[in-house]
Amino acid sequence: MIKSTMVEFLQDTLLFEFDDNITEKTDLFKEGIIDSYGYIQLLNYIKSTYGIEFTKEEILSNVITNLSDMVKLIELKITISQ
Amino acid sequence: MCGIAGILRLQPRLCCEVSLLSEMLRLIRHRGPDEAGLYLSDDFSMGTVRLSILGGDGGQQPICDEEARYYLSYNGEVYNYIELRKELKSLGYRFLTDSDTEVVLQSWRAWGRDCLSRFNGAFAFALYDCQEKALYLARDRYGKRPLYYLWHKGDVFFSSEMKSFLAIEDYSFEFDLSQLASILTLWTPLTHQSSFKGIEQVSQGCCTKISSEGLTKSRYHQLNFQSRYSISCESEAVEAVNDMLREAVKLRLRSDVEIGVYLSGGLDSSILSAILADKVGQNFKSYSVAFEDDEFDESSDQQTMVTHIGSHHRTVKISNRSITDNFPEAAFHAEVPVFRTAFVPMYLLSKAVSDDGIKVVLTGEGADEVFLGYNIFKETLMRSKWNILSDEEKLDRLSQLYPYLKHYNETSKSDLLGLYQQFSTDRYPGLFSHELRIQNGLFSKRLLKESAEPLVAIQELIGEQPNFSSLSQIEKAQWLEFNTLLQGYLLSSQGDRMSLSHSVENRCPYLDPNIVELSSEINLKFDDGRDEKYLLRKAFEKVLPSKIASKRKYPYRAPDSKAFVSEQPDYLEHLLSEAELRKMDILNSKFCCSLTNKIMKSSPDKISTKENQTFIFLLSLCLQHQFFVKKRLPSDYGNRAIDDILIRKIDTRAQVIGLPR
């Protein structure tokens, strides 16, 4: 569920589609899909959709660059909060 | 200021050079509406359309030396021509005119290609050596004046603007995907790029020799940050900046015609206006653009300066409508893809200047590159120290970056820490300072169907710079600005091309080579770079209103996609319909349609900078496809033939003077 929601958000907001070339492991920064504005949009979306906050340490260490890591981090934060 | 064009025939053929050359010149007549001249020989022909500024009748072109060995068509000004003429006279060279054109010719005779490094000016020229049967094409250090050349069916065509090549009946413009990948990623063409296959530009600071033996390029200037100046304290630096900028302005006031100034309301153009007022009193004209949209408007600061200097001031008010109405013709003049609409107001401003009968304006271009005015320099300083700054120091510095970008203001600073953490190490060799910009550019590159490698060309250019790896991160950032945004957009698409579209010459005192060299000695020597243009500000704070002297950098911008969303110009649907986009085989039509849909259906405040830029890139590409690839010129474009201004024709063709070939 989280994954499909994030896929939909990323594709609609950043105007691309996951396929054989852009997979859930692809670094979306390196591919030129996320820029500074997209990164901020992404963080705001995760915060508002899942009601979670990131600590400064998490922001600096868990840099969200690919779908797989994003989903793992969101699931972890939700589990901790529960 | 002029436009030049010509043809070097390396393949023997029968052709009608006069009509072809005249048509090439007609297409750039806006660069020089006062006079035209032709030189015709059996292998080579060229011509000039002249905007008469210096030397009166003595400046007529093309010119040749006494022995008729060298012929010169010349565009621009060498501001130190009086000093050079004196030196040449002492060496025994004789002069028939007072023009700088003759000084360029005699300098070539005296010093050959070495003359180029003696010139302090903005120029591009074609010089033909009849003895050597070789054509030399040269440009100034920083790329202020353009010069393109095209190899076509074994012959060489050159011109100040690519639109001249529309005159060649059997030549078809074709976009070059690898150049476009570089252009979209770096925001602008590199110094040699044109965006079209087969067309190159003579690089800034270079001279290209073309003959039947082939082509050789030589570089006479490289931005290497070495300086002959030695400045030991801040007050000495401040005095040197003041003296040198005043001297640079003085040199650029050499003209037979009245000179005006562009006044943006920022620090750089305000300083020029104050110096001009000091030199010529209140009897000069200043020009500004103002915007109906407050987000972009600097009228209040402009008015403060006008009151201060007492100039005769004229403002051109820019609306969304004026941007969309004039975007197509301005994009035709720009000739290469553009990422902003800010060049359109400059197109309209030069029209107002021309309507007032003014042929020359001083402009502030170069000050930010020379004296570290842009936020990209602050950002580079911050990122290069990222791993040694405390979080508090990082947050403090982040708060000073890009205050005019909404998403920077509305975002928690700790989120920005996460963003910049991504860019704290070198990803692309040599491009550390510009990695965030490249990140935006990679999005624009998605407009293209095929994925060409976008950074090969810039890394090749870096490889040609002997000491690049030993430069500091800030010097590398400056070097990249000089080689991308400055020459590829500010001096060209937004500068020379917009001014000359209405026959106005722009002069840039901050790009005097002496000032650039001085800045290499003093930048960051007496300050930490966080107070941008600290020494320049100090040097002129006493002659400016305090509001202006303390004003922070406010980049000149104009409404981008929101102007098109609000005005919905007729041409938009025609250009950006799915059917039309599919016809352009270079484009990824699916991505282009998604982007266009998002832009047209979203609130402008939901559109990011990169989406804005990419949309403007797309629109300019589509228009230039119409103008150049399909050869459908803008409906308003109507340069007249040059017959009525043709005052010189030098014809040495064998058939004309009755000799066998």
XYZ file of C-alpha atoms in Angstrom:
743
model
C 0.000 0.000 0.000
C 2.730 2.450 1.008
C 4.728 1.447 -2.022
C 1.868 1.921 -4.483
C 0.978 5.290 -2.930
C 4.574 6.455 -3.180
C 4.861 5.193 -6.760
C 1.778 7.164 -7.717
C 2.999 10.311 -5.964
C 6.484 10.138 -7.453
C 5.268 9.433 -10.987
C 2.636 12.168 -10.944
C 4.810 14.776 -9.292
C 8.092 14.109 -11.033
C 6.717 13.189 -14.470
C 8.298 9.777 -15.010
C 7.339 6.113 -14.911
C 9.028 3.232 -13.163
C 10.112 0.698 -15.771
C 13.078 -1.510 -16.642
C 15.399 1.492 -16.667
C 14.052 3.306 -13.608
C 13.439 0.719 -10.907
C 12.716 0.939 -7.196
C 16.493 0.803 -6.575
C 17.356 3.624 -8.992
C 18.922 6.715 -7.412
C 16.383 9.318 -8.494
C 18.830 12.155 -7.828
C 21.468 10.690 -10.105
C 18.896 10.092 -12.825
C 17.949 13.783 -12.735
C 14.408 13.036 -11.621
C 14.479 14.690 -8.203
C 15.815 18.222 -7.782
C 15.807 20.508 -4.756
C 12.141 21.432 -5.168
C 11.123 17.797 -5.754
C 13.053 16.697 -2.673
C 11.251 19.215 -0.501
C 7.910 18.216 -2.041
C 8.693 14.581 -1.317
C 9.544 15.176 2.330
C 6.432 17.278 2.827
C 4.274 14.616 1.190
C 5.630 11.835 3.407
C 5.187 13.957 6.533
C 1.622 14.970 5.731
C 0.475 11.612 4.347
C 1.913 9.369 7.049
C 2.030 11.819 9.942
C 5.675 11.175 10.614
C 8.547 13.526 11.372
C 12.196 12.998 10.587
C 14.917 13.872 13.028
C 17.874 15.856 11.791
C 20.031 12.739 12.151
C 17.610 10.732 10.002
C 17.506 13.442 7.379
C 21.279 13.499 7.245
C 21.818 9.744 7.335
C 18.786 8.211 5.656
C 18.970 10.185 2.512
C 15.912 9.280 0.505
C 17.130 8.642 -2.979
C 15.277 5.561 -4.171
C 11.798 4.133 -3.809
C 12.885 1.042 -1.927
C 14.674 3.034 0.808
C 11.785 5.477 1.045
C 9.259 2.726 1.668
C 11.518 0.993 4.219
C 12.033 4.230 6.134
C 8.324 5.064 6.178
C 7.423 1.532 7.348
C 10.058 1.704 10.072
C 8.860 5.091 11.304
C 5.254 3.920 11.368
C 6.203 0.753 13.272
C 8.188 2.745 15.837
C 5.371 5.202 16.348
C 2.913 2.357 16.931
C 28.698 47.425 -34.179
C 28.042 45.381 -37.234
C 27.052 42.110 -38.743
C 29.506 40.238 -40.903
C 29.061 37.291 -43.251
C 31.024 35.534 -45.929
C 31.820 32.493 -48.028
C 35.127 30.693 -48.522
C 34.936 28.510 -51.615
C 37.196 25.524 -51.253
C 35.422 23.657 -54.063
C 35.609 25.295 -57.511
C 32.114 25.985 -58.772
C 30.064 28.480 -60.682
C 27.838 30.434 -58.409
C 26.216 33.771 -57.982
C 28.044 35.038 -54.877
C 26.646 38.559 -54.916
C 23.039 37.533 -54.516
C 23.830 34.840 -51.920
C 26.054 37.136 -49.885
C 23.539 39.977 -50.117
C 20.817 37.661 -48.848
C 23.015 36.491 -45.961
C 23.570 40.135 -45.022
C 19.896 41.021 -45.420
C 19.059 38.429 -42.799
C 21.309 40.213 -40.274
C 20.674 43.767 -41.440
C 19.278 44.615 -37.983
C 22.885 44.455 -36.703
C 24.001 47.224 -39.030
C 21.297 49.242 -40.740
C 23.478 52.260 -41.631
C 25.758 50.918 -44.371
C 26.685 47.760 -46.219
C 29.820 46.753 -48.068
C 31.002 43.751 -50.058
C 34.353 42.253 -50.979
C 34.304 39.732 -53.800
C 37.139 37.598 -55.121
C 37.219 34.311 -57.002
C 37.617 32.111 -53.938
C 36.362 34.274 -51.163
C 33.682 36.850 -50.557
C 32.420 38.634 -47.497
C 30.458 41.641 -46.414
C 29.502 43.866 -43.553
C 26.331 45.608 -42.483
C 27.457 48.495 -40.313
C 26.021 50.324 -37.355
C 28.086 53.465 -37.583
C 29.451 54.415 -34.175
C 33.158 55.223 -34.526
C 35.136 56.790 -37.328
C 32.303 58.002 -39.579
C 33.035 57.409 -43.271
C 36.483 56.139 -42.306
C 34.896 53.096 -40.746
C 33.344 51.805 -43.952
C 33.932 48.114 -44.577
C 35.288 45.753 -45.742
C 38.711 47.387 -45.714
C 42.086 46.274 -47.008
C 45.685 47.265 -46.440
C 47.814 49.242 -48.906
C 49.151 46.095 -50.533
C 45.702 44.566 -50.827
C 46.913 41.450 -49.036
C 44.472 41.517 -46.104
C 40.729 42.184 -46.227
C 38.795 42.721 -43.019
C 35.123 42.574 -42.028
C 34.841 43.527 -38.410
C 32.063 43.574 -35.829
C 32.517 45.370 -32.549
C 34.779 47.852 -30.881
C 38.364 47.794 -29.691
C 38.131 50.420 -26.978
C 41.903 50.983 -26.647
C 42.277 51.718 -30.360
C 43.699 55.204 -29.760
C 46.601 53.838 -27.705
C 47.199 51.036 -30.210
C 47.186 53.443 -33.149
C 49.783 55.583 -31.409
C 51.971 52.529 -30.850
C 51.526 51.365 -34.438
C 52.385 54.823 -35.762
C 55.593 54.736 -33.752
C 56.377 51.471 -35.541
C 55.903 53.160 -38.919
C 52.352 52.123 -39.804
C 50.292 54.749 -41.608
C 46.604 55.415 -41.101
C 44.059 56.821 -43.525
C 41.091 56.907 -41.126
C 40.206 57.535 -37.474
C 38.378 54.253 -37.093
C 39.184 51.325 -34.833
C 38.606 49.021 -37.838
C 41.821 50.224 -39.443
C 43.641 49.794 -36.124
C 42.564 46.141 -36.075
C 43.840 45.649 -39.628
C 47.189 47.335 -38.996
C 47.576 45.482 -35.693
C 47.233 42.219 -37.598
C 49.869 43.356 -40.052
C 52.199 44.345 -37.229
C 51.742 41.496 -34.780
C 49.746 38.789 -36.577
C 47.543 36.714 -34.290
C 49.397 38.097 -31.257
C 47.502 41.351 -31.779
C 44.394 39.746 -30.282
C 45.701 39.743 -26.740
C 46.386 43.481 -27.053
C 42.762 44.299 -27.795
C 40.545 45.539 -24.991
C 37.126 45.247 -26.514
C 34.104 43.362 -27.720
C 34.696 42.078 -31.222
C 34.472 39.339 -33.792
C 36.060 39.591 -37.192
C 36.887 37.813 -40.416
C 40.227 38.549 -42.008
C 41.217 37.087 -45.362
C 44.879 36.769 -46.290
C 45.016 36.792 -50.108
C 48.653 35.742 -50.140
C 48.184 32.773 -47.850
C 44.659 32.120 -49.178
C 43.529 31.676 -45.607
C 40.565 32.946 -43.631
C 41.003 33.934 -39.978
C 37.951 34.160 -37.723
C 38.491 35.626 -34.248
C 36.416 36.562 -31.199
C 36.989 38.590 -28.043
C 38.052 37.070 -24.717
C 34.652 36.631 -23.108
C 32.397 35.979 -26.102
C 30.604 39.327 -26.283
C 30.272 39.267 -30.048
C 29.140 36.186 -31.991
C 30.660 34.442 -34.980
C 29.376 31.168 -36.417
C 30.705 29.082 -39.275
C 29.281 26.245 -41.274
C 30.973 23.601 -43.433
C 28.634 22.802 -46.258
C 29.502 20.706 -49.300
C 33.186 21.474 -48.913
C 32.770 25.239 -48.594
C 32.778 27.428 -45.505
C 30.097 29.964 -44.675
C 30.345 32.327 -41.722
C 28.159 34.947 -40.132
C 27.519 36.917 -36.965
C 24.199 35.120 -36.660
C 23.129 31.694 -37.852
C 20.010 33.059 -39.559
C 22.275 34.083 -42.459
C 22.605 30.394 -43.312
C 18.895 30.358 -44.162
C 20.027 32.020 -47.397
C 21.825 28.860 -48.519
C 19.197 27.126 -50.599
C 20.541 23.594 -50.412
C 21.386 23.709 -46.710
C 18.945 22.385 -44.105
C 19.241 23.107 -40.401
C 19.120 19.987 -38.247
C 19.235 19.881 -34.446
C 22.229 18.097 -32.953
C 21.107 15.765 -30.145
C 24.430 15.575 -28.368
C 24.756 19.375 -28.316
C 21.169 19.706 -27.113
C 21.802 17.238 -24.269
C 24.689 19.433 -23.124
C 22.734 22.670 -23.597
C 19.657 21.508 -21.681
C 21.764 20.118 -18.838
C 24.049 23.139 -18.444
C 21.299 25.684 -19.296
C 23.266 27.254 -22.177
C 25.393 26.341 -25.186
C 29.107 26.068 -24.556
C 31.301 28.562 -26.314
C 31.667 26.527 -29.540
C 28.143 25.097 -29.668
C 25.262 26.184 -31.877
C 22.623 23.458 -31.223
C 22.670 22.598 -34.958
C 24.639 19.943 -36.817
C 27.564 21.284 -38.828
C 27.499 24.779 -37.333
C 30.172 25.801 -34.845
C 30.884 29.048 -33.147
C 34.404 30.447 -32.940
C 35.149 30.015 -29.248
C 35.646 33.025 -27.010
C 39.309 34.016 -26.799
C 40.113 31.995 -29.923
C 41.176 32.441 -33.511
C 40.306 29.867 -36.154
C 42.258 29.599 -39.392
C 40.570 27.972 -42.395
C 42.174 27.233 -45.749
C 42.355 24.431 -48.285
C 44.740 22.722 -45.866
C 42.015 22.472 -43.255
C 41.093 24.173 -40.013
C 43.261 25.035 -37.030
C 42.131 26.637 -33.800
C 44.362 28.641 -31.522
C 43.496 30.130 -28.155
C 44.934 33.512 -27.220
C 43.122 33.935 -23.923
C 42.212 31.598 -21.112
C 40.677 32.623 -17.802
C 43.499 31.403 -15.556
C 43.075 33.627 -12.466
C 46.667 34.769 -12.609
C 47.247 38.455 -11.967
C 50.041 40.927 -12.496
C 48.593 43.065 -9.689
C 49.784 42.886 -6.111
C 47.403 44.361 -3.547
C 48.401 44.281 0.097
C 45.483 45.785 2.010
C 41.730 46.322 1.726
C 41.885 50.071 1.202
C 44.299 49.588 -1.675
C 41.927 47.034 -3.206
C 38.948 49.366 -2.852
C 40.856 52.198 -4.499
C 42.008 49.941 -7.347
C 38.450 48.751 -8.041
C 37.210 52.337 -8.060
C 39.984 53.614 -10.342
C 39.866 50.702 -12.729
C 36.098 50.663 -13.192
C 36.074 54.402 -13.826
C 38.795 53.908 -16.442
C 36.840 51.035 -18.013
C 33.763 53.244 -18.316
C 35.851 56.094 -19.722
C 37.242 53.821 -22.441
C 33.724 52.661 -23.285
C 32.511 56.221 -23.739
C 34.655 56.493 -26.867
C 32.005 56.981 -29.499
C 30.779 59.435 -32.101
C 27.215 58.920 -30.899
C 25.301 59.457 -27.662
C 25.598 56.696 -25.045
C 22.843 55.586 -22.680
C 22.760 53.136 -19.783
C 20.599 50.192 -18.733
C 19.517 50.711 -15.131
C 18.092 47.608 -13.450
C 17.986 49.069 -9.959
C 20.678 46.691 -8.727
C 24.142 47.536 -7.494
C 26.079 46.968 -10.730
C 24.125 49.131 -13.159
C 23.625 51.778 -10.449
C 27.394 52.091 -10.097
C 27.749 52.495 -13.875
C 25.024 55.150 -13.867
C 26.731 57.034 -11.055
C 30.071 56.965 -12.885
C 28.386 58.096 -16.081
C 26.680 60.963 -14.252
C 30.052 61.940 -12.832
C 31.638 61.971 -16.292
C 28.946 63.535 -18.458
C 26.663 65.319 -15.987
C 22.911 64.795 -16.070
C 22.640 64.909 -19.809
C 22.279 61.210 -20.547
C 19.484 58.725 -20.932
C 18.824 55.688 -18.761
C 16.500 52.769 -19.480
C 14.762 50.177 -17.334
C 12.251 47.395 -17.540
C 9.480 47.325 -14.947
C 7.025 44.497 -14.387
C 3.304 44.522 -13.742
C 3.972 41.493 -11.566
C 5.447 42.746 -8.271
C 7.437 39.538 -7.829
C 9.860 40.698 -10.528
C 9.642 44.473 -10.289
C 12.505 46.725 -9.141
C 10.933 50.070 -10.130
C 11.306 51.560 -6.702
C 15.089 51.123 -6.692
C 15.305 52.321 -10.293
C 13.469 55.498 -9.346
C 15.743 56.025 -6.364
C 18.748 55.948 -8.683
C 17.126 58.162 -11.328
C 16.408 60.793 -8.696
C 19.984 60.457 -7.471
C 21.701 60.837 -10.849
C 19.131 63.032 -12.605
C 19.163 61.130 -15.896
C 16.488 61.336 -18.576
C 14.807 58.071 -17.795
C 12.509 55.805 -19.732
C 10.811 52.685 -18.413
C 9.321 49.878 -20.462
C 6.518 48.202 -18.565
C 6.355 44.444 -19.069
C 3.142 42.472 -18.785
C 2.501 38.771 -19.233
C 0.989 39.655 -22.588
C 4.048 41.520 -23.797
C 6.158 38.469 -22.957
C 3.959 35.994 -24.817
C 3.412 38.337 -27.783
C 7.117 38.882 -28.312
C 8.529 35.519 -27.266
C 8.527 34.018 -30.807
C 10.417 36.846 -32.498
C 12.838 37.180 -29.586
C 13.469 33.407 -29.744
C 14.176 33.785 -33.464
C 16.828 36.373 -32.671
C 18.240 34.295 -29.792
C 18.682 31.381 -32.243
C 19.544 28.823 -29.529
C 17.291 27.193 -26.913
C 16.622 29.422 -23.928
C 15.603 28.479 -20.394
C 14.044 31.747 -19.234
C 11.810 34.449 -20.668
C 13.979 37.223 -19.221
C 15.500 37.905 -22.644
C 12.115 39.075 -23.995
C 11.961 42.264 -21.887
C 15.501 43.040 -23.091
C 14.246 42.668 -26.653
C 11.523 45.236 -25.942
C 13.904 47.510 -24.063
C 16.335 47.714 -26.978
C 13.417 48.682 -29.198
C 12.652 51.625 -26.908
C 16.328 52.616 -26.891
C 16.486 52.444 -30.668
C 13.264 54.464 -30.995
C 14.992 57.200 -28.970
C 17.851 57.267 -31.480
C 20.376 55.791 -29.040
C 22.853 53.335 -30.558
C 25.050 52.449 -27.564
C 24.262 51.500 -23.962
C 26.418 50.596 -20.985
C 25.266 47.466 -19.166
C 26.224 45.730 -15.923
C 26.897 42.253 -17.318
C 29.897 40.512 -15.864
C 29.943 42.152 -12.415
C 28.480 39.083 -10.703
C 30.906 36.702 -12.374
C 33.916 38.929 -11.767
C 33.173 39.993 -8.171
C 31.355 36.845 -6.946
C 27.853 38.279 -6.865
C 25.833 35.141 -7.485
C 24.464 32.890 -4.796
C 26.107 29.948 -6.531
C 29.426 31.259 -5.187
C 28.103 31.420 -1.614
C 26.600 27.980 -2.083
C 29.922 26.616 -3.361
C 31.783 28.088 -0.389
C 29.260 26.468 1.948
C 29.216 23.063 0.266
C 32.996 22.894 -0.053
C 33.217 23.285 3.752
C 30.129 21.177 4.466
C 31.904 18.467 6.417
C 33.739 20.893 8.699
C 30.852 23.290 9.410
C 28.690 22.744 12.481
C 24.973 22.203 11.910
C 24.344 25.700 13.271
C 26.807 27.199 10.811
C 25.237 25.218 7.971
C 21.765 26.446 8.907
C 23.013 30.012 9.191
C 24.522 29.881 5.725
C 21.518 28.120 4.227
C 19.260 30.893 5.493
C 21.184 33.378 3.297
C 20.875 31.349 0.103
C 18.256 32.046 -2.562
C 15.873 34.180 -0.449
C 13.862 34.881 -3.621
C 13.018 31.181 -4.142
C 9.790 30.387 -2.362
C 10.505 26.759 -1.562
C 13.686 27.760 0.239
C 11.762 30.066 2.526
C 8.875 27.739 3.247
C 10.973 24.716 4.048
C 12.313 23.651 7.378
C 16.005 24.305 7.387
C 16.740 20.778 8.599
C 15.106 19.429 5.423
C 17.469 21.622 3.435
C 20.336 20.070 5.384
C 19.256 16.709 3.995
C 19.174 18.107 0.509
C 22.615 19.680 0.651
C 24.045 16.578 2.296
C 23.481 14.967 -1.106
C 25.730 17.527 -2.733
C 28.591 17.729 -0.252
C 30.945 15.594 -2.308
C 32.148 15.757 -5.901
C 29.941 13.679 -8.243
C 31.053 14.999 -11.605
C 34.779 15.803 -11.823
C 35.379 19.532 -11.993
C 31.711 20.437 -11.744
C 31.245 20.458 -7.959
C 30.000 24.061 -7.830
C 27.327 23.459 -10.460
C 25.967 20.084 -9.372
C 22.604 21.413 -8.162
C 22.203 23.290 -11.413
C 23.087 20.157 -13.352
C 20.464 18.311 -11.304
C 17.836 20.740 -12.642
C 19.291 20.470 -16.107
C 19.079 16.692 -16.180
C 15.323 17.114 -15.844
C 15.291 19.383 -18.920
C 17.339 16.828 -20.826
C 14.387 14.484 -20.526
C 12.752 16.545 -23.298
C 14.981 14.631 -25.692
C 14.078 11.280 -27.165
C 17.555 9.816 -27.063
C 19.804 10.009 -24.094
C 23.100 11.518 -25.224
C 25.818 11.930 -22.603
C 25.378 15.554 -21.458
C 28.660 16.305 -19.699
C 31.226 15.120 -22.242
C 31.519 18.501 -23.969
C 32.019 20.538 -20.788
C 34.559 18.043 -19.494
C 36.464 18.245 -22.778
C 36.452 22.027 -22.444
C 37.731 21.741 -18.877
C 40.455 19.431 -20.164
C 41.700 22.220 -22.430
C 42.259 24.508 -19.428
C 45.846 23.788 -18.358
C 45.596 24.631 -14.653
C 41.953 23.775 -13.965
C 42.589 21.110 -11.340
C 44.737 23.498 -9.327
C 42.038 26.180 -9.154
C 40.048 26.675 -5.950
C 36.403 25.575 -5.908
C 35.363 29.228 -6.227
C 37.666 29.827 -9.181
C 36.299 26.698 -10.838
C 32.796 28.041 -10.238
C 33.793 31.372 -11.827
C 35.390 29.592 -14.759
C 32.209 27.587 -15.302
C 30.060 30.727 -15.109
C 32.253 32.482 -17.688
C 32.070 29.440 -19.965
C 28.376 28.667 -19.587
C 25.809 31.195 -18.393
C 27.763 34.393 -19.117
C 28.778 33.719 -22.714
C 25.983 31.287 -23.536
C 23.047 33.357 -22.336
C 23.710 36.685 -20.594
C 26.065 38.119 -23.205
C 24.388 36.404 -26.158
C 20.718 35.384 -26.007
C 19.862 38.070 -23.469
C 22.649 40.488 -24.437
C 24.068 40.969 -27.933
C 21.232 39.242 -29.800
C 18.470 41.244 -28.070
C 20.289 44.582 -28.309
C 21.319 44.142 -31.920
C 17.876 42.921 -32.963
C 17.061 46.640 -32.720
C 20.480 47.949 -33.734
C 21.725 48.832 -30.253
C 25.261 48.062 -29.103
C 25.781 46.997 -25.487
C 29.088 47.709 -23.737
C 30.133 45.924 -20.543
C 32.705 47.815 -18.422
C 32.876 45.070 -15.779
C 34.335 42.776 -18.431
C 37.337 44.976 -19.035
C 40.253 42.491 -18.943
C 42.120 44.652 -16.432
C 39.212 44.416 -14.004
C 38.900 40.664 -14.459
C 42.613 40.338 -13.722
C 42.383 42.625 -10.695
C 39.530 40.560 -9.291
C 41.716 37.442 -9.409
C 44.110 39.165 -7.036
C 41.580 40.566 -4.560
C 38.546 38.245 -4.478
C 38.221 36.600 -1.026
C 41.503 38.152 0.076
C 39.899 40.660 2.438
C 36.453 39.086 2.990
C 34.879 35.644 3.290
C 32.526 35.944 0.284
C 29.325 35.952 2.324
C 28.721 39.669 1.735
C 28.555 39.451 -2.061
C 30.643 41.917 -4.100
C 32.037 43.323 -0.854
C 34.913 45.280 -2.409
C 32.847 46.630 -5.304
C 30.216 47.793 -2.840
C 32.871 49.438 -0.652
C 34.471 51.114 -3.649
C 31.289 52.943 -4.635
C 29.176 53.189 -1.474
C 29.844 56.935 -1.241
C 28.385 57.705 -4.659
C 25.206 55.632 -4.223
C 22.064 56.083 -2.128
C 22.501 53.909 0.969
C 19.471 51.814 -0.009
C 21.201 50.819 -3.246
C 24.674 50.435 -1.765
C 23.369 47.922 0.762
C 20.979 46.122 -1.572
C 21.447 42.366 -1.755
C 21.578 40.476 -5.022
C 18.128 40.268 -6.605
C 18.443 38.324 -9.845
C 16.823 39.816 -12.896
C 13.934 37.496 -13.774
C 10.646 37.636 -15.668
C 7.400 35.636 -15.526
C 8.024 32.278 -17.171
C 5.374 29.603 -17.707
C 2.751 31.531 -15.785
C 2.733 34.192 -18.499
C 1.786 31.522 -21.043
C -0.781 29.915 -18.754
C -2.417 33.273 -18.144
C -2.342 34.555 -21.736
C -2.747 31.315 -23.726
C -1.246 32.760 -26.932
C -2.580 31.325 -30.200
C 0.705 29.740 -31.163
C 0.886 27.641 -27.998
C -1.641 25.033 -29.012
C -0.201 24.782 -32.487
C 3.322 24.213 -31.194
C 2.636 22.020 -28.199
C -0.170 19.781 -29.376
C 0.645 16.103 -29.142
C 0.519 15.798 -32.928
C 3.024 18.626 -33.429
C 5.357 17.361 -30.726
C 5.401 13.932 -32.349
C 6.600 15.535 -35.588
C 9.831 16.700 -33.927
C 11.842 13.541 -33.989
C 14.337 14.779 -31.402
C 11.701 15.039 -28.658
C 10.359 12.573 -26.130
C 6.792 13.524 -26.983
C 5.288 11.628 -24.050
C 7.353 13.561 -21.509
C 6.771 16.836 -23.382
C 2.995 16.273 -23.289
C 3.047 15.371 -19.576
C 5.059 18.498 -18.788
C 2.827 20.735 -20.912
C -0.300 19.303 -19.316
C 1.072 19.824 -15.844
C 2.128 23.403 -16.593
C -1.178 24.368 -18.215
C -3.387 22.713 -15.605
C -1.561 23.540 -12.379
C -1.479 26.657 -10.306
C 1.783 28.520 -11.121
C 2.909 28.291 -7.496
C 2.886 24.499 -7.821
C 5.341 24.605 -10.706
C 8.999 24.170 -9.791
C 11.927 26.136 -11.171
C 13.114 23.146 -13.185
C 9.649 22.619 -14.688
C 9.441 26.289 -15.581
C 12.836 26.189 -17.235
C 12.092 22.987 -19.065
C 8.833 24.379 -20.418
C 10.595 27.491 -21.741
C 13.292 25.289 -23.269
C 10.586 23.228 -24.975
C 8.791 26.266 -26.302
C 11.952 27.840 -27.686
C 13.007 24.535 -29.273
C 9.628 24.197 -30.983
C 9.789 27.769 -32.285
C 13.359 27.405 -33.499
C 12.341 24.181 -35.207
C 9.751 26.220 -37.135
C 12.113 29.100 -37.934
C 15.283 27.224 -38.802
C 14.504 23.585 -39.580
C 11.262 24.339 -41.429
C 12.473 27.763 -42.610
C 9.243 29.484 -41.625
C 10.385 32.889 -40.441
C 8.378 34.926 -37.912
C 5.587 36.835 -39.593
C 6.872 40.194 -38.315
C 10.418 39.624 -39.492
C 11.028 41.787 -42.520
C 14.605 42.923 -42.991
C 14.871 44.821 -46.264
C 17.441 44.026 -48.946
C 20.771 45.807 -48.494
C 20.753 47.603 -51.872
C 19.749 50.969 -50.405
C 22.649 50.973 -47.932
C 25.318 49.397 -50.131
C 28.081 52.011 -50.218
C 31.159 49.887 -50.869
C 31.827 47.059 -53.296
C 35.340 45.781 -53.860
C 35.257 43.307 -56.735
C 38.495 41.582 -57.693
C 36.984 38.585 -59.477
C 38.848 37.674 -62.636
C 35.737 37.901 -64.780
C 35.132 41.422 -63.498
C 38.603 42.823 -63.984
C 39.124 40.909 -67.225
C 41.740 38.367 -66.223
C 41.727 34.637 -66.844
C 41.037 32.654 -63.670
